Short mmCIF file of C-alpha atoms in Angstrom, two decimals:
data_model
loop_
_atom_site.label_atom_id
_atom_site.label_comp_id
_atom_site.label_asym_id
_atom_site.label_seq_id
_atom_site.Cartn_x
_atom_site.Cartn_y
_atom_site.Cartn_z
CA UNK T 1 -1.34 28.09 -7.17
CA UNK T 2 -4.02 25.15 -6.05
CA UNK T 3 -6.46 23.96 -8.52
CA UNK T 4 -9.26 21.79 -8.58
CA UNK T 5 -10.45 19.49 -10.79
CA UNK T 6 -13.47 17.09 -10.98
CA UNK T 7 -13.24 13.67 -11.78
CA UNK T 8 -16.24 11.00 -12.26
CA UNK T 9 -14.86 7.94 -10.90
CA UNK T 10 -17.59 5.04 -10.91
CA UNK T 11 -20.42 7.28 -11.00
CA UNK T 12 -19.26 9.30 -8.13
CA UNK T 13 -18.05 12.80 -8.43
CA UNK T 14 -14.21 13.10 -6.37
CA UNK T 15 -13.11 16.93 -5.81
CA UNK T 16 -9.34 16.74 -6.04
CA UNK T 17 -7.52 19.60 -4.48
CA UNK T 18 -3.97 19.52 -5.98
CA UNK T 19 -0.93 21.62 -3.93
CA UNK T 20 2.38 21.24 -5.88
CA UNK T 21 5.57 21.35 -4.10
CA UNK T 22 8.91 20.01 -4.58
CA UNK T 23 10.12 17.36 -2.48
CA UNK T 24 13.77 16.23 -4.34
CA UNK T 25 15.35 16.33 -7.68
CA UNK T 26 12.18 16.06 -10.21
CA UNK T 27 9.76 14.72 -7.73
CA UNK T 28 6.57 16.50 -6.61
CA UNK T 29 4.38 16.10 -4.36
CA UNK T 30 0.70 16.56 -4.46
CA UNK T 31 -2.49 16.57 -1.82
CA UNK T 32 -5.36 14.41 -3.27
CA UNK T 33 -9.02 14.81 -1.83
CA UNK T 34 -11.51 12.49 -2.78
CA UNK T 35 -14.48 10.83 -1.41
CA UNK T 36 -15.54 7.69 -0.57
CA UNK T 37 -19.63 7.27 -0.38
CA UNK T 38 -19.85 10.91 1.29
CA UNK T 39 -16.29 10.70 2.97
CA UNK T 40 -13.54 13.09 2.79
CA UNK T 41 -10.75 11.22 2.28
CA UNK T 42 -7.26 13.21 1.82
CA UNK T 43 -4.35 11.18 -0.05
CA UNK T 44 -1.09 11.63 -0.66
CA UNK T 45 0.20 11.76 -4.75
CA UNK T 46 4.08 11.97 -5.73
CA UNK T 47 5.63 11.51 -9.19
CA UNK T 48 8.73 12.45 -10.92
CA UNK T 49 7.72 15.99 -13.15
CA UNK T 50 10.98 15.63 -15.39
CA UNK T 51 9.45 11.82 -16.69
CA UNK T 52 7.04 11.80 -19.90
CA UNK T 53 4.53 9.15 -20.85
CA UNK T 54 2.38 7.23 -18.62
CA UNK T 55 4.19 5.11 -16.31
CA UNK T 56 2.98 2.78 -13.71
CA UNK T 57 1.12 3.44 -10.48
CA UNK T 58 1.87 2.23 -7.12
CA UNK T 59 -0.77 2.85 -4.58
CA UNK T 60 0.63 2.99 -0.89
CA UNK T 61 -1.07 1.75 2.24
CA UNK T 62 -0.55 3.44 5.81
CA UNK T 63 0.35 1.87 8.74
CA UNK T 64 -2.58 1.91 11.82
CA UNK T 65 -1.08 5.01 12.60
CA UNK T 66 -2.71 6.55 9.23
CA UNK T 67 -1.09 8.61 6.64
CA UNK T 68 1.85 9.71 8.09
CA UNK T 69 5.20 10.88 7.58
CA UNK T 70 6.51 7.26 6.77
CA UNK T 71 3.80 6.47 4.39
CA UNK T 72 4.54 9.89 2.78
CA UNK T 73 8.37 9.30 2.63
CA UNK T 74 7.34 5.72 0.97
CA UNK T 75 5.25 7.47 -2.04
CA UNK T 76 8.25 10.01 -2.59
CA UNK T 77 10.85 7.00 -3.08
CA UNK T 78 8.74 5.27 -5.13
CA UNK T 79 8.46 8.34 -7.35
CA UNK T 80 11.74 8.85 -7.26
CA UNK T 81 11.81 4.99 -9.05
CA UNK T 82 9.85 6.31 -11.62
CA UNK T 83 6.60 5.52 -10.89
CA UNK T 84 2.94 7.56 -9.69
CA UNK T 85 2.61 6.78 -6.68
CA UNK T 86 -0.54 7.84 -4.50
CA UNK T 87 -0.57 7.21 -0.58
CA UNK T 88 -4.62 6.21 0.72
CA UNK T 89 -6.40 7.77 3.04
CA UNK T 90 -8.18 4.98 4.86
CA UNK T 91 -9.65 6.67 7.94
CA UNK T 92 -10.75 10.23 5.96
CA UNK T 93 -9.70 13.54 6.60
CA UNK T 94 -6.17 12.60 6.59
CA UNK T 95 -6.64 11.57 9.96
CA UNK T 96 -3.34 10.08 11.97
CA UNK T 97 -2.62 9.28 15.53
CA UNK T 98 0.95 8.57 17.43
CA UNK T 99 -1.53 7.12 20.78
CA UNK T 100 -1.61 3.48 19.89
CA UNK T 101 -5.70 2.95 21.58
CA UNK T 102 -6.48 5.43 19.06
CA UNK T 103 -4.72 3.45 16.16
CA UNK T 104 -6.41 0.35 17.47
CA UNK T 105 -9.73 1.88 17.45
CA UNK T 106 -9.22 3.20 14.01
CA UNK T 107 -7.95 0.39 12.35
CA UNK T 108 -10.31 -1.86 14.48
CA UNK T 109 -13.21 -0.21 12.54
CA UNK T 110 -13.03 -0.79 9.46
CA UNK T 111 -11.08 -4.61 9.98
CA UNK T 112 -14.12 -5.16 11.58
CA UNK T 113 -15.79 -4.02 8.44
CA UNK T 114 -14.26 -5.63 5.77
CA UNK T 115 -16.69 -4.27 2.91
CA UNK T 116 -15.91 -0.92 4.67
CA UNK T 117 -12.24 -1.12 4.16
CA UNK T 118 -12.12 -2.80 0.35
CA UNK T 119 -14.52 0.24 -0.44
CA UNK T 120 -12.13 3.32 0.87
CA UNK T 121 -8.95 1.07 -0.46
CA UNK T 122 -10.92 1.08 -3.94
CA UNK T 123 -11.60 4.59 -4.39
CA UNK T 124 -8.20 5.32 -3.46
CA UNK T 125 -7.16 3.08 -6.64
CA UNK T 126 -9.87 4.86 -8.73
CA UNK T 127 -7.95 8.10 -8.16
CA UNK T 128 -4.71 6.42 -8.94
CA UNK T 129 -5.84 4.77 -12.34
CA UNK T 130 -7.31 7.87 -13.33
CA UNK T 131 -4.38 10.21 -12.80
CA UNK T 132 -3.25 11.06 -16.74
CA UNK T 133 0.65 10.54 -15.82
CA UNK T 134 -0.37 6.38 -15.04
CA UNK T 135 -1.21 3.70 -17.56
CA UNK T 136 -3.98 2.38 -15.67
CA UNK T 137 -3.30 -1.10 -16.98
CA UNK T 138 0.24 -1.36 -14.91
CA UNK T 139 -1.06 -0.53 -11.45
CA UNK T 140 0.42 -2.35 -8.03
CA UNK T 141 -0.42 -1.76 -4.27
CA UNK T 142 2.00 -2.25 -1.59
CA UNK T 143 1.03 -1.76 2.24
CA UNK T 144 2.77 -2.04 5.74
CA UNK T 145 1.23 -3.45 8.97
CA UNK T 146 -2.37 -2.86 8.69
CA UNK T 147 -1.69 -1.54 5.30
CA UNK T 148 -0.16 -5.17 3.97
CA UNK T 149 -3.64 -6.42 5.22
CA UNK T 150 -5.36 -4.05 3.43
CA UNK T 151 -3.58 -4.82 0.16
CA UNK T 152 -4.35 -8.39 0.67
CA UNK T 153 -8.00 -7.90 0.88
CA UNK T 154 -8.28 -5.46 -2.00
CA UNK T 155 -6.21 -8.36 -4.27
CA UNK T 156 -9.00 -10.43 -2.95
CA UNK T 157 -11.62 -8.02 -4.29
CA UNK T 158 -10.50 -9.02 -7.49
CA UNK T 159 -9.05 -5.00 -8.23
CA UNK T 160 -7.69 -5.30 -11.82
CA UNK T 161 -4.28 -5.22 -10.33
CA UNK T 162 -0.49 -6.13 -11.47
CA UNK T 163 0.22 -6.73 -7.92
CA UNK T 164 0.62 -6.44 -4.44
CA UNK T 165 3.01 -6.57 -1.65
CA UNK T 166 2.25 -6.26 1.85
CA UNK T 167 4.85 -5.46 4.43
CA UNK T 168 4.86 -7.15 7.65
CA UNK T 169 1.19 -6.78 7.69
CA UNK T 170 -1.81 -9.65 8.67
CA UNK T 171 -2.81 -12.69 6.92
CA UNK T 172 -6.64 -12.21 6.37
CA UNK T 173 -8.10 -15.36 4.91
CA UNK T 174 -10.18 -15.08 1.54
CA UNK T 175 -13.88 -15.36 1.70
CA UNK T 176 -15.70 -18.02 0.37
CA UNK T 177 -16.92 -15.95 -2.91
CA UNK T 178 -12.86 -14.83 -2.92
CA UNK T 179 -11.34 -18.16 -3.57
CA UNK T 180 -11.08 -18.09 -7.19
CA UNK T 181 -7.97 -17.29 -9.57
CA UNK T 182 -6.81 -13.99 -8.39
CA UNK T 183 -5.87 -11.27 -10.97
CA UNK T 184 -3.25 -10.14 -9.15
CA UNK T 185 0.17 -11.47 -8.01
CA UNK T 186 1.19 -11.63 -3.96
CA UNK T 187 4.65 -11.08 -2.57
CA UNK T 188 4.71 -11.24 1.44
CA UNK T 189 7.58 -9.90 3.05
CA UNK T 190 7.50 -11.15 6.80
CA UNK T 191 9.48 -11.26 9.54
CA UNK T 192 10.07 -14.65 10.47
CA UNK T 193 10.04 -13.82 14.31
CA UNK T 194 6.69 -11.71 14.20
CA UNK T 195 4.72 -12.62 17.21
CA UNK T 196 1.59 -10.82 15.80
CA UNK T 197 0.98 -13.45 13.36
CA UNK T 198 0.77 -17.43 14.34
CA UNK T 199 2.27 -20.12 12.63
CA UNK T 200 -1.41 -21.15 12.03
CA UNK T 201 -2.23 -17.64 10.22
CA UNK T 202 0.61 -18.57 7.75
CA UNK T 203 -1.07 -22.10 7.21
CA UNK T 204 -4.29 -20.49 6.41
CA UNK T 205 -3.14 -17.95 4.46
CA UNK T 206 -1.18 -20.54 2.53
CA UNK T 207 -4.04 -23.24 1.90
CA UNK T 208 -5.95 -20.01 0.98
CA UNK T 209 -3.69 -19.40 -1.61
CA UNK T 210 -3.57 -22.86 -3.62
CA UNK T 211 -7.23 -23.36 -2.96
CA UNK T 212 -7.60 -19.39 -5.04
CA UNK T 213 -4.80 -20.57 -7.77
CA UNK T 214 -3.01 -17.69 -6.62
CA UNK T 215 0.23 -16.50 -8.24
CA UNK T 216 1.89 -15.82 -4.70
CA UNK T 217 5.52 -15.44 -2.66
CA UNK T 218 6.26 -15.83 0.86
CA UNK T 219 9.24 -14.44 1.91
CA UNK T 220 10.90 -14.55 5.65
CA UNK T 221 13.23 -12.56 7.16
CA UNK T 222 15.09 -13.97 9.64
CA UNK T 223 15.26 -12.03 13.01
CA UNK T 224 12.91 -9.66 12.08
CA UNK T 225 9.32 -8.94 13.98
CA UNK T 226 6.71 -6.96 12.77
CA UNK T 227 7.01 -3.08 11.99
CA UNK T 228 10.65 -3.99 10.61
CA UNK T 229 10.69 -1.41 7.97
CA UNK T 230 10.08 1.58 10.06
CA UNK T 231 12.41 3.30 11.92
CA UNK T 232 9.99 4.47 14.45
CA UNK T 233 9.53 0.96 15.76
CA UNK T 234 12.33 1.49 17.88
CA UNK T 235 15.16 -1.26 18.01
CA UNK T 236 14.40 -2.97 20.55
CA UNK T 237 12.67 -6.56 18.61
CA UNK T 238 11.98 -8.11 22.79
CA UNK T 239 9.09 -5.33 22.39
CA UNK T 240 7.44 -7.91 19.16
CA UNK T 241 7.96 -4.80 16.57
CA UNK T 242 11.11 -2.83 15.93
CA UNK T 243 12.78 -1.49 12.77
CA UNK T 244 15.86 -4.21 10.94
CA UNK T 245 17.40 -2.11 9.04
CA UNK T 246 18.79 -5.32 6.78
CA UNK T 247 15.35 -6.75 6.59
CA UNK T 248 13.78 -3.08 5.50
CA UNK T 249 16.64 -2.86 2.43
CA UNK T 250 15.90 -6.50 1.81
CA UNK T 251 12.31 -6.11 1.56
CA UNK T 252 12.41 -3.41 -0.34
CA UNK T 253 14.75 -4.60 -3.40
CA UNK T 254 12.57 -7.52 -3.36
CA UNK T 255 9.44 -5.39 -3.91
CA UNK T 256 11.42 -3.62 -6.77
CA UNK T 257 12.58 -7.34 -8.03
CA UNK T 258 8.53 -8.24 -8.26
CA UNK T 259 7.53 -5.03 -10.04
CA UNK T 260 10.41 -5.82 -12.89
CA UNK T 261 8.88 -9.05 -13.06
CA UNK T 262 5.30 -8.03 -13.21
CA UNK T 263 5.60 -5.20 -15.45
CA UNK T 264 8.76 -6.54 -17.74
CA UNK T 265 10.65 -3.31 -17.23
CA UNK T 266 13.87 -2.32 -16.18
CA UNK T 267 13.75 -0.99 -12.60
CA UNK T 268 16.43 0.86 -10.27
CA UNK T 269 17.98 0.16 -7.43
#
């Protein structure tokens, strides 16, 4: 039966309306409502029920399509991993689109905002850290497309973070009051044909890097454009995004390499 429970997360009161429901072996599922200064923002929480003790928490960044299925699906495997993972919100209501001048629009606003977007990725971490299955000092984001952006600016926040690692997503340059030594570590996962991001993004992002003292990775997948972890893409990579199927199961074993590394545990593959 749903619950609710109140939370006080940086002086702000988040209603979280919790629906159980099993998903695979162990691994629930749960729908998260918070707010973010007055928004209704509707996550997405999955963690492994059978598994004691606090563990880490992953939060998960949608694509510009918003939380969808794939996001969803990305939460549940990372439960099944053995960690809490909690899918953002970023447009509020749970709002998604499949019409990509919709997506555009949506995502438009708030990269057009940046203070706008660190905000809603933030309180989506609150929620995370204060979930009583995580040990809020192991937390990591990961994001894809617009999401990978997203992670990068909320590392540049300075978020009290393990980690992040953005999937085929944009290269936002720091801000001036960013560039200094980053708390968290950066692993980029990119597809080395991507014609969404210029060979002069990756410079920038790279001087912005050093100039920060950033602990950061760069890693290219040959052949690969953007969107390469989603099957939805399509397979056709002439289009400039389409899902590699050996990229996606690359990238993703060297997300699970990082998070052994940051956290000093023993992960699965």
């Amino acid at each position: 039966m749903p619950y609710k429970t109140w939370l006080m997360l940086g002086g702000a009161v988040a209603l979280i309306f919790l629906t159980l429901a099993a998903v695979e072996a162990g691994v629930v599922t749960q729908t998260v409502e918070y707010r973010q200064d007055g928004t209704v923002m509707r996550g997405f929480l999955a963690y492994d029920d059978g598994l004691k003790g606090k563990r880490p928490g992953v939060l998960v960044v949608h694509e510009w399509w918003g939380l969808n299925d794939f996001a969803r699906e990305r939460a549940v495997k990372l439960a099944g991993l053995g960690y809490v993972a909690l899918a953002a919100d970023m447009y509020g209501g749970g709002a998604t689109t499949r019409d990509r001048e919709e997506a555009g629009k949506l995502a438009g606003a708030l990269r057009g905002n940046p203070d706008l977007l660190r905000a809603r990725v933030q309180a989506a971490l609150k929620v995370l850290a204060a979930d009583p299955r995580v040990d809020p000092k192991r937390l990591a984001a990961i994001g894809f497309c617009f999401g990978g952006t997203t992670v990068l600016e909320l590392a540049y926040s300075g978020a009290d973070l393990a980690g992040v690692v953005s999937f085929h997503g944009g290269l936002p340059r720091p801000r001036p009051g960013d560039l200094k030594p980053l708390k968290a570590k950066i692993l980029v996962l990119h597809g080395a044909d991507d014609p969404h991001v210029s060979a002069a993004d990756i410079t920038s992002f790279e001087q912005a890097m050093r100039q920060a003292g950033a602990d950061w990775q760069m890693v290219f997948f040959g052949g690969a454009v953007h969107s390469f972890t989603n099957p939805a893409a399509g397979h056709n990579p002439a289009t400039g995004a389409a899902y590699d199927a050996r990229a996606a199961r690359r990238a993703w074993r060297c997300m699970q390499e990082f998070f052994r590394e940051i956290w000093r545990v023993q992960g699965q593959d």
